[in-house]
Coordinates of N, CA and C in Angstrom, one line a residue:
M545 N -7.5 16.3 -44.0 CA -8.7 16.6 -44.9 C -8.4 15.9 -46.2
E546 N -9.5 15.3 -46.7 CA -9.4 14.6 -48.0 C -10.5 15.1 -48.9
I547 N -10.2 15.3 -50.1 CA -11.2 15.8 -51.1 C -12.0 14.6 -51.6
N548 N -13.3 14.6 -51.4 CA -14.1 13.4 -51.8 C -15.2 13.9 -52.7
K549 N -16.0 13.0 -53.2 CA -17.1 13.3 -54.2 C -18.1 14.3 -53.6
E550 N -18.4 14.2 -52.3 CA -19.3 15.2 -51.7 C -18.8 16.6 -51.8
L551 N -17.5 16.8 -51.5 CA -16.9 18.1 -51.5 C -16.8 18.6 -53.0
I552 N -16.5 17.8 -53.9 CA -16.5 18.2 -55.3 C -17.9 18.6 -55.7
K553 N -18.9 17.9 -55.3 CA -20.3 18.2 -55.6 C -20.6 19.6 -55.0
K554 N -20.2 19.9 -53.8 CA -20.4 21.2 -53.2 C -19.7 22.3 -53.9
L555 N -18.4 22.0 -54.3 CA -17.6 23.0 -55.0 C -18.2 23.3 -56.4
K556 N -18.8 22.3 -57.1 CA -19.4 22.5 -58.3 C -20.6 23.5 -58.2
K557 N -21.4 23.2 -57.1 CA -22.6 24.1 -56.9 C -22.1 25.5 -56.6
L558 N -21.1 25.7 -55.7 CA -20.7 27.0 -55.3 C -20.1 27.8 -56.5
S559 N -19.4 27.1 -57.4 CA -18.8 27.7 -58.5 C -19.7 27.8 -59.8
N560 N -20.8 27.1 -59.7 CA -21.8 27.1 -60.7 C -21.2 26.6 -62.1
I561 N -20.5 25.4 -62.0 CA -19.9 24.9 -63.2 C -20.4 23.4 -63.4
E562 N -20.4 23.0 -64.6 CA -20.7 21.6 -64.9 C -19.4 20.8 -65.2
L563 N -19.3 19.6 -64.6 CA -18.1 18.8 -64.8 C -18.6 17.4 -65.2
S564 N -17.8 16.8 -66.1 CA -18.1 15.4 -66.4 C -17.5 14.5 -65.3
P565 N -17.9 13.3 -65.2 CA -17.3 12.4 -64.2 C -15.8 12.3 -64.3
S566 N -15.2 12.3 -65.5 CA -13.8 12.2 -65.6 C -13.1 13.5 -65.1
E567 N -13.8 14.7 -65.4 CA -13.2 16.0 -64.9 C -13.3 16.0 -63.4
E568 N -14.4 15.5 -62.8 CA -14.5 15.5 -61.3 C -13.4 14.6 -60.7
E569 N -13.1 13.5 -61.3 CA -12.0 12.6 -60.8 C -10.6 13.3 -60.9
K570 N -10.4 14.0 -62.0 CA -9.1 14.7 -62.2 C -9.0 15.8 -61.2
I571 N -10.0 16.6 -61.0 CA -10.0 17.7 -60.0 C -9.8 17.1 -58.6
K572 N -10.5 16.0 -58.3 CA -10.3 15.4 -57.0 C -8.9 15.0 -56.8
K573 N -8.3 14.3 -57.8 CA -6.9 13.9 -57.7 C -6.0 15.1 -57.5
D574 N -6.1 16.1 -58.4 CA -5.3 17.3 -58.3 C -5.3 18.0 -56.9
L575 N -6.5 18.1 -56.4 CA -6.7 18.8 -55.1 C -6.1 18.0 -54.0
N576 N -6.2 16.6 -54.1 CA -5.6 15.8 -53.0 C -4.1 15.8 -53.1
D577 N -3.6 15.9 -54.4 CA -2.1 16.0 -54.6 C -1.6 17.4 -54.0
L578 N -2.4 18.4 -54.2 CA -2.1 19.7 -53.6 C -2.0 19.7 -52.1
L579 N -3.0 19.0 -51.5 CA -3.0 18.9 -50.1 C -1.8 18.1 -49.5
E580 N -1.4 17.1 -50.3 CA -0.2 16.3 -49.9 C 1.0 17.2 -49.9
Y581 N 1.1 18.1 -51.0 CA 2.2 19.0 -51.1 C 2.2 20.0 -49.9
L582 N 1.0 20.5 -49.6 CA 1.0 21.4 -48.4 C 1.4 20.8 -47.1
K583 N 1.1 19.5 -47.0 CA 1.6 18.8 -45.8 C 3.1 18.8 -45.7
I584 N 3.7 18.6 -46.9 CA 5.2 18.6 -46.9 C 5.7 20.0 -46.5
L585 N 5.1 21.0 -47.0 CA 5.5 22.4 -46.7 C 5.2 22.7 -45.2
D586 N 4.2 22.1 -44.7 CA 3.9 22.3 -43.2 C 5.0 21.8 -42.3
E587 N 5.7 20.8 -42.8 CA 6.8 20.2 -42.0 C 8.1 21.0 -42.0
I588 N 8.2 22.0 -42.8 CA 9.4 22.8 -42.9 C 9.5 23.7 -41.6
D589 N 10.7 23.7 -41.0 CA 10.9 24.5 -39.8 C 11.3 25.9 -40.2
V590 N 10.4 26.8 -39.9 CA 10.6 28.2 -40.3 C 10.8 29.1 -39.0
D591 N 11.0 28.5 -37.9 CA 11.1 29.3 -36.6 C 12.2 30.4 -36.6
E592 N 13.3 30.1 -37.3 CA 14.4 31.0 -37.3 C 14.4 31.9 -38.5
V593 N 13.4 31.8 -39.3 CA 13.3 32.6 -40.6 C 12.5 33.9 -40.3
E594 N 13.1 35.0 -40.7 CA 12.5 36.3 -40.5 C 11.3 36.5 -41.6
E595 N 10.2 37.0 -41.1 CA 9.1 37.2 -42.0 C 9.5 38.3 -43.1
M596 N 8.9 38.2 -44.3 CA 9.1 39.2 -45.3 C 7.8 39.4 -46.0
I597 N 7.7 40.6 -46.6 CA 6.5 40.9 -47.3 C 6.7 40.7 -48.8
S598 N 7.9 40.6 -49.3 CA 8.2 40.3 -50.7 C 9.5 39.6 -50.8
P599 N 9.6 38.7 -51.8 CA 10.9 38.0 -52.0 C 12.0 38.9 -52.6
V600 N 11.5 40.1 -53.1 CA 12.4 41.0 -53.7 C 12.7 42.2 -52.8
E601 N 13.9 42.5 -52.5 CA 14.2 43.6 -51.6 C 14.1 44.9 -52.4
F602 N 13.4 45.9 -51.8 CA 13.2 47.2 -52.5 C 13.1 48.3 -51.4
S603 N 13.4 49.5 -51.8 CA 13.3 50.6 -50.8 C 11.9 51.2 -50.9
T604 N 11.4 51.8 -49.9 CA 10.1 52.4 -49.9 C 9.9 53.5 -50.9
S605 N 11.0 54.1 -51.4 CA 10.9 55.1 -52.4 C 10.4 54.6 -53.7
V606 N 10.4 53.3 -53.9 CA 10.0 52.8 -55.2 C 8.4 52.8 -55.2
L607 N 7.8 52.7 -54.1 CA 6.3 52.7 -54.0 C 5.8 54.1 -54.2
R608 N 4.7 54.2 -55.0 CA 4.1 55.5 -55.2 C 3.3 55.9 -54.0
K609 N 3.0 57.2 -53.8 CA 2.2 57.6 -52.8 C 0.7 57.4 -53.2
D610 N 0.0 56.9 -52.2 CA -1.4 56.6 -52.5 C -2.3 57.9 -52.3
E611 N -2.6 58.4 -53.5 CA -3.4 59.7 -53.5 C -4.7 59.5 -54.3
V612 N -5.7 60.2 -53.8 CA -7.0 60.2 -54.5 C -6.9 61.1 -55.7
E613 N -7.4 60.5 -56.9 CA -7.4 61.3 -58.1 C -8.8 61.4 -58.7
N614 N -9.2 62.5 -59.2 CA -10.5 62.6 -59.8 C -10.5 61.9 -61.2
F615 N -11.5 61.1 -61.5 CA -11.6 60.5 -62.8 C -12.7 61.2 -63.6
E616 N -12.3 61.8 -64.7 CA -13.1 62.7 -65.5 C -14.3 62.0 -66.2
N617 N -14.2 60.7 -66.5 CA -15.2 60.0 -67.3 C -16.1 59.2 -66.4
R618 N -16.2 59.5 -65.2 CA -17.1 58.8 -64.2 C -18.5 58.7 -64.7
K619 N -19.1 59.9 -65.0 CA -20.5 59.9 -65.4 C -20.8 59.2 -66.7
E620 N -19.8 59.3 -67.6 CA -19.9 58.6 -68.9 C -19.9 57.0 -68.7
I621 N -19.1 56.6 -67.8 CA -19.1 55.1 -67.5 C -20.4 54.7 -66.8
I622 N -20.8 55.5 -65.9 CA -22.1 55.1 -65.2 C -23.2 55.1 -66.2
N623 N -23.3 56.1 -67.1 CA -24.4 56.1 -68.1 C -24.3 54.9 -69.0
N624 N -23.1 54.4 -69.3 CA -23.0 53.3 -70.2 C -23.2 51.9 -69.5
F625 N -23.3 51.9 -68.2 CA -23.5 50.7 -67.5 C -25.0 50.3 -67.5
P626 N -25.3 49.0 -67.5 CA -26.7 48.6 -67.6 C -27.6 49.1 -66.5
E627 N -27.1 49.1 -65.2 CA -27.9 49.5 -64.1 C -27.0 50.4 -63.1
S628 N -27.6 51.4 -62.6 CA -26.9 52.2 -61.6 C -27.9 52.8 -60.6
K629 N -27.4 53.1 -59.4 CA -28.3 53.7 -58.4 C -27.5 54.7 -57.6
D630 N -28.0 55.9 -57.4 CA -27.4 56.9 -56.6 C -25.9 57.1 -57.0
G631 N -25.6 57.1 -58.3 CA -24.3 57.3 -58.8 C -23.3 56.2 -58.7
F632 N -23.8 55.0 -58.3 CA -22.9 53.8 -58.2 C -23.4 52.7 -59.2
L633 N -22.5 51.9 -59.6 CA -22.9 50.8 -60.5 C -23.6 49.7 -59.7
T634 N -24.6 49.1 -60.3 CA -25.4 48.1 -59.7 C -25.1 46.7 -60.3
V635 N -24.7 45.7 -59.6 CA -24.4 44.4 -60.1 C -25.2 43.4 -59.3
P636 N -25.5 42.2 -59.9 CA -26.2 41.1 -59.2 C -25.5 40.7 -58.0
G637 N -26.2 40.3 -57.0 CA -25.6 39.8 -55.7 C -25.3 38.3 -55.9
I638 N -24.5 37.8 -55.0 CA -24.2 36.4 -54.9 C -25.0 35.7 -53.8
H639 N -25.8 34.7 -54.2 CA -26.7 34.0 -53.3 C -26.2 32.6 -53.2
I640 N -25.9 32.1 -52.1 CA -25.5 30.7 -51.9 C -26.6 30.0 -51.0
N641 N -27.1 28.9 -51.6 CA -28.1 28.1 -50.9 C -27.4 26.8 -50.5
E642 N -27.0 26.7 -49.2 CA -26.3 25.6 -48.7 C -27.1 24.3 -48.4
E643 N -28.5 24.5 -48.5 CA -29.3 23.4 -48.1 C -29.3 22.3 -49.1
E644 N -29.1 22.6 -50.4 CA -29.2 21.6 -51.5 C -27.9 20.8 -51.6

């Protein structure tokens, strides 16, 4: 895969940002460099390496228990939010038009 002007154009639209031509070129170069680095990483043989969830060893006693806690200021936060419905905060949706 190569990052080209068409892909940069699509990424600009999806992220809703404006870029100058020089910024587009820099991002295109940076992303292509990143893909080249990933190709190098892809060549590393990891067949004999055991999977791990963290580079730091720790015991499970360090992790806190996942417990539900009541939050006392819930109604105050909902009342201060611009829009709410049925006790939940309402935010604008994300709409992507891929035709353009």
